[in-house]
Amino acid sequence: MGEFDVIERHFRPLAGQDALELSDDCALLTPPEGQVIAISTDTMVENVHFLPTDPVNTLGRKLLRCNLSDLAAMGASPLGYTLNLTLPRGRTYSNEWFEAFCSGLAEDQKHYNIPLIGGDTTSTDGPLVLNATIYGGVKREKALRRNGAQVGDEVWVTGTIGDAALGLLALQNILPDPTGWLSTRYQLPSPRINLALHDIANAAMDISDGLVQDSAHIARASGVSLQINAHKVPTSSAADALGPQHLKRRLSGGDDYELLLCVPPHKTAALKAACAQHGVHVTHIGRVDVGQGVTVCDEKGQSLHFEKTGWQHF
Amino acid sequence: MGEFDVIERHFRPLAGQDALELSDDCALLTPPEGQVIAISTDTMVENVHFLPTDPVNTLGRKLLRCNLSDLAAMGASPLGYTLNLTLPRGRTYSNEWFEAFCSGLAEDQKHYNIPLIGGDTTSTDGPLVLNATIYGGVKREKALRRNGAQVGDEVWVTGTIGDAALGLLALQNILPDPTGWLSTRYQLPSPRINLALHDIANAAMDISDGLVQDSAHIARASGVSLQINAHKVPTSSAADALGPQHLKRRLSGGDDYELLLCVPPHKTAALKAACAQHGVHVTHIGRVDVGQGVTVCDEKGQSLHFEKTGWQHF
C-alpha cells in the first residue's frame, strides 16, 4: 500500500469540492461573498499533544476540533481544512489504521460541516506528527479579537475548566477517572463554534494553553488587567470529585478548548441566550480592570501564585 | 528564551497585515476581488527533505519555495503563508539559529513578495519538522490544472531536470560537485511563479517527486498518455559533467520544482515569450498521445524501463 493508494482510498472520500479531488497542486477555496478567510493552524505531536495509546479514531478529530476552536474564538464559520500527516517510517500503518483515523474525521466533518480540501503525506524517523490548517469565513468587522477587552467588562468562560489537564493524568494512570469523562475531554474537546458572539463579546480567545496564561494574552493585547475569581471557575463533577488540591492544575492546564470571553455587563442576557441556543454553559469568572497582567484570587480575596501559568513548548 | 519570546522577537517582524501581529487565534486573509484562494501545504522533515548539515538560512527558504512552486503550477499569485515549526526537545535552538532561519525567510519574502500570516510552534522527541501552507490568488477559470492535457499537445519543462537529485548525492559526498551548482539546486529550488501561462498551457504541475512519476499524474488526470524523449530532457552542465550513467536518476529524482507543461503546438511562441520575460528556459521534451501512462524513449526510440519512477514516502 503506497502513499498514493492511501490518498486515493482513504482521504479522497473525505474531500470536498474545493479539493479538486486532491489531484492538483493546490485546492481552490471560494471565499464567501463579503467575507475574509480566517486561517488557523495547529500541530499535534505524539507524546506531546496525544498519547500513543489514544484511540486512532480520536487523533484526527482532536486535531480538527482544536483548529475549529480557533475559528470559534474569532467567530468564523468553517469552510474547509488541509491535513498534513508525517508518519513514522519504522511502523506499519495498515488499512485498518487509516480506516479508523479517517472514520473519526468523517464523523466530525459531518458534525461540524467542514470538508477536507488538501494536504500532504510524508515520513519521519521520529514520532507521528499531525498538522491541520483550517479556513473559516467571517465578515472582517465582525471578527472577534483578543485586543478589544474594555475596563468594566466581565470575564466569562464556556463549559468547564481543567478537565483536559486532569484527563491527561487519568490516561497516564496518575489520577482515577471512573466515568471516563476527564479522558474524553482530553481526547475529544468540544469547540464552541457558531455561537455568534460578535455583537456581544468585546474580546475572545480559546483556552488551549491554560486559563491563566491565556487570560494574560487578552490582558496584554487589550492593554488591561484581568481579575479571575478562582472559586467561580466552573468545574465538572468529575473534576470536583478529585478534590480541591487540583485547583492550580485546573487553572493552568491546557487542552480545554473552551472560550474565554470579555463581555460588557449589559450584554449578559444576550450572552446567556446565545450560548443556551447551542446548549453551552457559560460562567462569569471575573472582571476586566485597569492595569496589566492577570490576578487570580480565592474566595477570601487572597491572590494565588502560579509557578507555571500554562504550557510553553520551549 | 521561551516560545512566546521567540515568536515576538523572530517571527513577528516577518508578519504581514493579515497576520494581526500573530497575536490572535486566526489570521484574516482578504481575498482579492473576483479571485479564489489557491491553497497548498508541504511538510519537510529533517533527514527526509533536508539534511542536518544544510545551512540554517536555507531551511525556511526551501520550504517556502516548494510551496511557491505549487502556486506556480496553478498560475496563482502569492498572498501569504503560515508556518509550523516542530522543534526537537533535546536540542538548544539559540537566538542565532532563529536569526539565521528567519533572515533566510525575510530574504525570500521580499523576493517573492509574500508575508508570513500565522503559524504554530511545538516540540517533539523526533527530528525537526517544518510545515508551510501557502495562499495565492487566482481567477477560478484561469487556474492551471493537471487534467487539461489534450492529445496533440507538446510536453515542455522549465529549467533543467535532475539537478536536485544529484545535488543530494553531492551533499552526501557520493558525487562530486565542484561548482556547488547541484547542491544549491537541492537546497534552494527556483519556483517558476508569475509566468502567466493560463492562456497558453492546457495542463501544468510542478515536478517535485520526479519527472516520470509526475508525468504519470498528468496522464492519469487528463486521460491521456505522455511520451517523453529522454535525450531532449534538459540537463545543466554540472549534471552533464557527471556523465550519462545518471540519466534514470535525473528523470526519476525529486526536488527539482520545475514546471511540467502540456501546450498546444500553436502556442509555442507565446510559451517561449512568457518564459523569456522571466529569464526562464523552457524545453520541448515530448508529446501527449492517446492511451495511458508515461513512455520514456531514448534517441533510438527504445523505451526505457524504470524500477522507480519517483519518490513515495511509504
XYZ file of C-alpha atoms in Angstrom:
628
model
C 0.000 0.000 0.000
C 1.796 3.130 -1.249
C 1.341 6.782 -0.465
C -0.877 7.485 -3.492
C -3.070 4.443 -2.816
C -3.634 5.674 0.721
C -4.656 9.121 -0.524
C -6.946 7.636 -3.153
C -8.554 5.065 -0.900
C -8.781 6.782 2.461
C -8.546 10.540 2.032
C -10.289 11.225 -1.264
C -13.671 10.184 0.197
C -13.214 12.960 2.776
C -12.528 15.619 0.166
C -14.906 18.447 -0.642
C -15.407 20.184 -3.953
C -12.677 22.776 -3.343
C -10.164 19.906 -3.044
C -10.273 19.258 -6.815
C -10.301 15.562 -5.871
C -6.915 16.001 -4.124
C -5.301 15.587 -7.523
C -3.932 19.072 -8.247
C -1.110 21.129 -6.810
C -3.483 23.387 -4.901
C -7.007 23.416 -3.555
C -9.178 26.292 -4.766
C -11.180 27.792 -1.924
C -14.019 30.103 -2.878
C -14.394 32.920 -0.338
C -17.982 33.614 0.662
C -19.221 36.962 -0.677
C -18.148 39.866 1.517
C -16.145 37.722 3.937
C -12.458 37.345 4.724
C -10.815 33.979 5.311
C -9.940 33.232 8.944
C -6.947 30.881 8.981
C -5.501 28.918 11.873
C -3.002 26.092 12.013
C -2.117 23.557 14.690
C 0.467 20.828 15.001
C -0.059 17.773 17.203
C 2.886 15.564 18.095
C 2.671 12.087 19.605
C 3.655 12.088 23.290
C 3.241 15.869 23.414
C -0.357 16.510 22.310
C -1.706 12.981 22.320
C -0.719 9.584 23.661
C 0.330 6.550 21.623
C -2.475 4.702 23.431
C -5.205 7.161 22.401
C -7.802 5.527 20.123
C -6.772 6.086 16.494
C -10.203 7.393 15.563
C -9.812 10.280 18.047
C -6.481 11.583 16.669
C -7.713 13.406 13.592
C -10.838 14.519 15.419
C -8.843 16.131 18.218
C -6.693 17.943 15.667
C -9.726 19.160 13.744
C -11.509 20.240 16.913
C -8.518 22.220 18.189
C -8.479 24.069 14.900
C -12.239 24.565 14.940
C -11.842 26.086 18.377
C -9.641 28.812 16.856
C -12.356 29.610 14.336
C -14.847 29.687 17.224
C -12.682 32.203 19.055
C -12.787 34.570 16.064
C -16.466 33.925 15.324
C -15.736 32.402 11.907
C -17.744 29.656 10.186
C -15.915 26.536 8.945
C -15.172 26.327 5.201
C -12.548 23.582 4.958
C -9.227 22.272 6.259
C -5.962 20.846 4.968
C -4.212 17.967 6.700
C -0.529 17.033 6.884
C 0.416 13.555 8.080
C 4.013 12.776 8.975
C 4.180 9.039 9.610
C 6.985 7.196 11.422
C 8.916 5.112 8.902
C 9.645 2.220 11.215
C 5.994 1.369 11.821
C 3.421 -0.284 9.657
C 0.294 1.725 9.110
C -2.365 -0.727 7.987
C -5.558 -0.158 6.081
C -7.329 -0.615 9.408
C -5.316 2.230 10.933
C -6.232 4.603 8.104
C -9.835 3.439 8.222
C -10.078 4.230 11.927
C -8.275 7.549 11.523
C -10.471 8.619 8.608
C -13.768 7.356 10.035
C -13.218 9.654 13.019
C -12.548 12.551 10.683
C -15.594 11.703 8.569
C -17.797 11.801 11.645
C -16.535 15.217 12.703
C -16.595 16.591 9.175
C -20.286 15.794 9.097
C -20.971 17.125 12.577
C -19.149 20.405 12.017
C -19.994 20.662 8.322
C -16.415 21.011 7.100
C -14.687 19.181 4.213
C -11.064 18.195 3.700
C -9.633 20.284 0.869
C -5.979 19.262 0.625
C -2.931 18.007 2.434
C 0.431 16.328 2.385
C 1.752 12.956 3.496
C 5.380 12.444 4.486
C 7.542 10.162 6.585
C 9.847 10.693 9.551
C 12.302 8.852 11.773
C 10.523 10.398 14.757
C 7.051 10.180 16.282
C 3.759 10.746 14.472
C 3.150 14.427 13.659
C -0.231 15.743 12.518
C -0.948 19.247 11.267
C -4.147 20.831 10.173
C -4.775 24.277 8.806
C -8.354 25.431 8.933
C -10.275 28.012 6.928
C -13.372 29.866 8.009
C -15.446 32.715 6.665
C -16.156 35.854 8.675
C -17.025 39.470 7.943
C -13.899 41.445 8.782
C -15.688 43.904 11.077
C -17.415 41.043 12.932
C -14.259 39.057 13.729
C -13.716 38.623 17.467
C -10.251 39.690 18.562
C -8.136 39.446 21.695
C -7.478 43.162 21.788
C -10.957 44.526 22.415
C -11.414 43.929 26.156
C -12.625 47.066 27.964
C -12.271 48.070 31.594
C -15.588 47.130 33.204
C -16.151 44.053 31.039
C -16.976 40.836 32.802
C -14.859 37.751 32.147
C -16.732 34.598 31.185
C -15.805 31.058 30.165
C -17.782 28.382 28.370
C -18.040 24.798 29.666
C -15.834 23.577 32.493
C -12.158 24.315 33.012
C -9.320 21.931 33.791
C -10.905 18.670 32.704
C -8.409 18.005 29.929
C -5.359 18.511 32.158
C -6.800 16.059 34.693
C -7.833 13.751 31.853
C -4.245 13.516 30.674
C -3.198 12.454 34.192
C -6.022 9.932 34.248
C -4.851 8.453 30.952
C -1.378 8.201 32.461
C -2.899 6.300 35.431
C -1.894 9.066 37.829
C -5.482 10.019 38.705
C -8.695 7.967 38.762
C -11.419 8.701 36.212
C -14.203 6.207 36.883
C -16.667 7.752 34.416
C -14.109 8.378 31.647
C -15.345 11.990 31.398
C -11.945 13.563 32.003
C -10.115 11.352 29.485
C -12.753 12.071 26.886
C -12.356 15.785 27.449
C -8.609 15.394 26.767
C -9.104 13.252 23.683
C -12.143 14.964 22.201
C -12.587 18.628 23.089
C -15.822 20.413 22.138
C -15.084 23.502 20.061
C -17.677 26.183 20.752
C -18.312 27.160 17.171
C -21.222 29.140 15.732
C -22.161 30.894 18.988
C -22.482 34.209 17.082
C -20.958 36.345 19.831
C -19.680 39.118 17.553
C -22.082 41.763 18.806
C -21.866 40.501 22.380
C -18.216 39.968 23.374
C -15.571 42.682 23.210
C -12.735 40.134 23.198
C -12.439 36.372 22.870
C -9.910 33.595 22.580
C -9.893 29.869 23.077
C -8.221 28.358 26.110
C -5.627 25.998 24.728
C -2.549 26.594 26.904
C -4.258 27.165 30.268
C -6.755 29.710 31.651
C -4.233 31.856 33.489
C -1.725 32.107 30.660
C -4.384 32.666 28.025
C -6.023 35.362 30.168
C -2.663 37.118 30.133
C -2.730 37.115 26.324
C -6.040 39.005 26.341
C -4.770 41.368 29.041
C -1.641 42.188 27.039
C -3.403 42.516 23.690
C -6.088 44.782 25.177
C -3.848 46.820 27.488
C -5.889 45.924 30.570
C -5.711 43.557 33.538
C -7.898 40.522 34.156
C -9.068 39.610 37.658
C -10.104 35.971 37.931
C -12.030 34.548 40.895
C -10.689 31.022 41.243
C -13.745 29.760 43.129
C -16.053 30.901 40.338
C -14.215 28.982 37.642
C -16.584 26.163 36.646
C -15.541 22.578 37.285
C -17.092 19.373 36.109
C -18.360 16.960 38.738
C -15.660 14.502 37.654
C -13.002 17.144 38.380
C -14.729 18.139 41.638
C -14.641 14.549 42.781
C -10.837 14.635 42.693
C -10.774 17.333 45.352
C -9.626 20.942 45.735
C -5.915 20.120 45.645
C -6.003 20.206 41.834
C -7.187 23.820 41.660
C -3.950 25.301 40.308
C -3.544 22.492 37.819
C -7.032 23.109 36.516
C -6.429 26.829 36.147
C -3.090 26.446 34.389
C -3.622 23.197 32.471
C -4.061 23.235 28.713
C -6.232 21.485 26.131
C -9.661 22.621 27.323
C -10.607 24.462 24.120
C -13.295 26.429 25.907
C -13.832 30.098 25.105
C -12.597 32.940 27.290
C -14.801 35.984 26.768
C -14.821 39.621 27.871
C -18.383 40.925 27.798
C -19.868 44.262 28.884
C -22.367 43.782 31.760
C -25.365 44.991 29.732
C -24.792 42.114 27.271
C -25.166 39.394 29.919
C -28.631 38.317 28.819
C -27.605 38.211 25.161
C -24.542 36.129 26.023
C -26.573 33.635 28.003
C -29.191 33.385 25.270
C -26.610 32.856 22.515
C -24.911 30.089 24.498
C -28.165 28.478 25.611
C -29.222 28.192 21.988
C -26.310 25.778 21.467
C -26.618 24.077 24.854
C -23.358 25.649 26.025
C -22.928 26.533 29.684
C -21.303 29.912 30.313
C -19.982 31.189 33.649
C -18.961 34.599 34.956
C -15.493 34.207 36.485
C -14.030 37.686 36.860
C -13.663 41.212 35.515
C -11.526 43.432 33.356
C -9.740 46.250 35.147
C -7.130 48.918 34.541
C -3.528 47.806 34.796
C -1.818 44.825 33.298
C -1.483 41.076 33.740
C -3.723 38.575 35.454
C -4.610 38.277 39.122
C -6.239 35.109 40.395
C -7.929 35.337 43.816
C -9.522 32.753 46.076
C -12.862 33.334 47.792
C -11.210 35.227 50.641
C -9.698 37.635 48.145
C -6.179 36.231 48.622
C -4.226 36.192 45.389
C -2.905 32.839 44.235
C 0.634 32.460 42.965
C 1.334 30.238 39.947
C 4.783 28.869 39.290
C 3.556 27.777 35.897
C 0.689 29.702 34.351
C 0.325 27.450 31.327
C 2.055 25.494 28.638
C 5.027 26.622 26.547
C 6.783 24.246 24.202
C 10.262 25.651 24.844
C 14.140 32.183 25.728
C 10.555 30.867 25.720
C 8.165 30.094 22.909
C 6.359 33.446 23.081
C 9.632 35.394 23.176
C 10.767 33.589 20.032
C 7.531 34.456 18.252
C 7.714 38.076 19.368
C 11.385 38.569 18.586
C 11.930 36.497 15.466
C 8.645 35.833 13.704
C 6.607 38.982 14.318
C 8.961 41.057 12.137
C 8.114 38.671 9.268
C 4.371 39.089 9.688
C 2.155 40.907 7.220
C -1.000 42.868 7.922
C -3.291 39.830 7.635
C -1.365 38.207 10.494
C -2.952 40.576 13.065
C 0.552 40.756 14.584
C 0.474 36.985 15.215
C -1.452 37.714 18.389
C -4.931 36.362 17.612
C -6.350 32.869 17.169
C -6.584 33.240 13.391
C -5.115 35.293 10.598
C -7.646 37.154 8.460
C -6.806 36.848 4.775
C -8.595 39.208 2.423
C -9.337 37.518 -0.901
C -8.573 39.687 -3.930
C -11.735 40.794 -5.749
C -13.043 38.110 -8.102
C -10.384 35.552 -7.193
C -10.415 32.226 -5.370
C -7.743 31.235 -2.868
C -5.277 28.616 -4.132
C -4.005 26.658 -1.117
C -1.108 24.240 -0.921
C 0.711 22.704 2.017
C 4.062 20.961 2.363
C 5.859 19.258 5.197
C 9.647 18.998 5.313
C 11.305 16.572 7.694
C 14.978 16.547 8.657
C 16.870 13.667 7.010
C 13.999 13.204 4.548
C 13.611 16.570 2.805
C 16.715 18.319 4.056
C 19.978 17.432 5.747
C 21.029 18.354 9.286
C 24.108 19.921 7.667
C 22.131 22.211 5.344
C 22.709 25.884 6.182
C 20.004 27.031 8.615
C 19.142 30.039 6.487
C 18.158 27.755 3.582
C 15.635 25.634 5.533
C 12.702 28.022 5.647
C 13.507 29.251 2.163
C 13.373 25.749 0.694
C 10.036 25.145 2.401
C 8.623 28.426 1.149
C 9.921 27.831 -2.376
C 8.422 24.329 -2.575
C 5.085 25.815 -1.645
C 5.502 28.709 -4.071
C 6.133 26.138 -6.769
C 2.645 24.709 -6.183
C 1.160 28.167 -6.647
C 3.248 28.488 -9.828
C 1.806 25.236 -11.134
C -1.729 26.569 -10.746
C -0.873 30.047 -12.028
C -1.732 31.702 -8.692
C -0.085 34.829 -7.246
C 1.310 34.684 -3.686
C -0.781 36.256 -0.914
C 0.717 34.842 2.280
C 1.819 31.713 4.122
C 1.536 30.104 7.540
C 4.453 28.274 9.139
C 4.524 25.398 11.650
C 7.780 24.642 13.442
C 8.157 21.401 15.382
C 11.459 21.637 17.221
C 13.360 18.705 18.772
C 13.202 18.999 22.564
C 16.672 17.664 23.230
C 18.463 20.397 21.284
C 19.115 24.006 22.062
C 17.837 26.437 19.477
C 19.712 29.680 20.051
C 18.844 33.201 19.074
C 21.460 32.809 16.335
C 19.645 29.778 14.952
C 16.330 31.658 14.776
C 18.082 34.712 13.333
C 19.582 32.629 10.528
C 16.331 30.782 9.902
C 14.298 33.983 9.795
C 16.799 36.041 7.800
C 16.529 33.461 5.019
C 12.767 33.708 5.144
C 12.891 37.509 5.176
C 15.015 37.486 2.036
C 12.610 35.219 0.159
C 9.531 37.017 1.460
C 10.914 40.169 -0.122
C 11.947 38.470 -3.342
C 8.625 36.705 -3.852
C 6.519 39.432 -2.264
C 4.795 37.206 0.289
C 4.260 37.823 4.029
C 4.010 35.406 6.937
C 0.435 35.485 8.261
C 0.363 32.887 11.029
C 1.728 29.654 12.379
C 2.353 27.335 15.268
C 5.394 26.293 17.288
C 5.594 22.936 19.030
C 8.164 20.448 20.300
C 8.928 16.808 19.522
C 11.126 13.939 20.623
C 11.968 13.355 16.950
C 13.714 15.315 14.207
C 12.940 18.869 13.102
C 9.667 19.101 11.151
C 8.680 22.189 9.179
C 5.318 22.799 7.517
C 4.100 25.676 5.472
C 0.706 26.302 3.973
C 0.618 28.869 1.233
C -2.183 31.038 -0.127
C -2.398 32.546 -3.590
C -4.979 34.412 -5.588
C -6.213 33.227 -8.973
C -9.329 33.639 -11.072
C -11.092 30.290 -10.933
C -11.389 29.931 -14.708
C -7.702 30.809 -15.168
C -6.331 28.215 -12.729
C -3.993 25.721 -14.412
C -4.955 22.124 -13.729
C -3.436 18.695 -14.254
C -6.488 17.397 -16.049
C -6.486 19.564 -19.172
C -3.815 17.888 -21.344
C -5.047 17.231 -24.896
C -3.866 14.675 -27.432
C -1.524 16.594 -29.738
C -0.163 18.881 -27.010
C 3.584 19.147 -26.678
C 5.226 18.429 -23.347
C 7.610 21.084 -22.035
C 9.659 21.613 -18.890
C 11.198 24.729 -17.406
C 14.835 24.889 -16.284
C 16.956 21.749 -16.033
C 15.879 18.385 -14.681
C 17.623 16.120 -12.194
C 19.959 18.644 -10.573
C 18.412 18.357 -7.133
C 18.622 14.547 -7.038
C 22.304 14.729 -7.967
C 22.772 17.629 -5.550
C 21.539 15.475 -2.680
C 24.144 12.836 -3.584
C 26.792 15.548 -3.790
C 25.869 16.772 -0.308
C 26.188 13.172 0.903
C 29.696 13.070 -0.655
C 28.636 10.368 -3.113
C 29.122 12.555 -6.200
C 31.449 15.488 -6.872
C 30.010 18.973 -7.302
C 32.962 21.287 -7.853
C 30.861 24.370 -8.655
C 28.281 23.787 -5.930
C 25.500 24.207 -8.525
C 23.865 20.852 -7.846
C 23.831 21.244 -4.054
C 22.352 24.700 -4.392
C 19.610 23.337 -6.616
C 18.766 20.829 -3.869
C 18.835 23.394 -1.089
C 17.254 26.333 -2.886
C 14.916 25.478 -5.753
C 13.629 28.267 -8.030
C 9.840 28.256 -8.120
C 8.633 29.438 -11.528
C 5.959 31.770 -10.301
C 4.191 34.547 -12.213
C 4.812 33.102 -15.688
C 1.165 33.804 -16.620
C 0.675 30.618 -18.620
C -3.092 30.349 -18.111
C -3.974 31.048 -21.724
C -1.012 29.066 -23.022
C -0.782 25.685 -21.253
C -3.617 23.145 -21.203
C -2.176 21.378 -18.163
C 0.575 22.056 -15.650
C 2.109 20.743 -12.456
C 5.370 21.164 -10.637
C 7.943 18.382 -10.640
C 8.507 17.558 -7.000
C 8.609 13.755 -6.907
C 10.411 13.080 -10.214
C 9.686 13.799 -13.898
C 8.464 10.303 -14.798
C 6.144 9.869 -11.835
C 4.777 13.399 -12.073
C 4.162 12.958 -15.825
C 2.046 9.956 -14.897
C -0.081 12.176 -12.663
C -0.899 14.451 -15.612
C -1.542 11.440 -17.864
C -3.974 9.935 -15.362
C -5.756 13.193 -14.525
C -6.169 14.035 -18.225
C -6.962 10.532 -19.509
C -4.063 10.584 -21.987
C -0.536 9.193 -22.317
C 2.690 11.188 -22.198
C 5.638 10.292 -24.439
C 8.900 11.682 -23.099
C 12.110 11.799 -25.159
C 14.846 11.225 -22.612
C 17.572 12.823 -24.732
C 15.564 16.049 -25.027
C 15.189 16.485 -21.261
C 17.369 19.486 -20.422
C 20.381 18.970 -18.162
C 22.609 21.506 -16.513
C 26.292 21.472 -17.445
C 27.064 20.421 -13.863
C 24.817 17.369 -14.293
C 26.209 16.714 -17.786
C 29.724 16.661 -16.385
C 28.801 13.664 -14.223
C 28.140 11.551 -17.325
C 25.216 9.757 -18.943
C 25.039 6.990 -16.330
C 22.860 9.225 -14.156
C 20.115 9.562 -16.786
C 17.499 7.476 -14.991
C 18.266 9.089 -11.676
C 17.775 12.517 -13.221
C 14.448 11.533 -14.763
C 13.070 9.947 -11.604
C 14.708 12.091 -8.920
C 12.641 14.569 -6.949
C 13.024 18.106 -5.621
C 13.500 19.963 -8.910
C 10.430 22.193 -8.572
C 10.423 22.942 -12.279
C 7.155 23.112 -14.203
C 5.861 20.320 -16.426
C 3.593 21.793 -19.104
C 1.315 20.473 -21.844
C 0.972 23.110 -24.528
C -0.767 23.031 -27.925
C 1.769 23.487 -30.765
C 0.293 26.802 -31.926
C 1.072 28.311 -28.525
C 4.817 27.625 -28.758
C 5.794 31.215 -29.462
C 3.591 32.517 -26.630
C 5.094 29.973 -24.223
C 8.638 30.952 -25.125
C 7.837 34.640 -24.833
C 6.157 34.252 -21.430
C 9.126 32.303 -20.077
C 11.742 34.564 -21.662
C 10.148 37.535 -19.943
C 11.160 35.978 -16.608
C 14.512 34.627 -17.836
C 13.230 31.057 -17.580
C 14.490 28.458 -20.027
C 11.799 26.141 -21.416
C 12.380 22.940 -23.398
C 10.189 20.719 -25.542
C 10.640 17.142 -24.289
C 7.747 15.089 -25.659
C 4.117 14.887 -26.675
C 0.671 13.985 -25.430
C -0.938 10.979 -27.098
C -3.964 8.733 -26.771
C -3.699 5.916 -24.258
C -2.499 5.993 -20.690
C 0.668 6.185 -18.638
C 4.096 7.502 -19.500
C 6.592 6.161 -22.031
C 10.177 7.346 -21.916
C 12.277 6.701 -25.044
C 15.953 7.170 -25.812
C 17.165 8.776 -29.033
C 16.898 5.471 -30.899
C 13.240 5.212 -29.925
C 13.921 2.392 -27.441
C 11.718 2.677 -24.381
C 13.461 2.924 -21.038
C 12.307 0.893 -18.053
C 12.242 2.486 -14.599
C 12.240 0.365 -11.468
C 11.467 3.508 -9.509
C 9.648 6.306 -11.319
C 9.822 8.759 -8.443
C 9.510 9.298 -4.748
C 6.804 7.905 -2.460
C 7.036 8.298 1.282
C 5.546 4.900 2.041
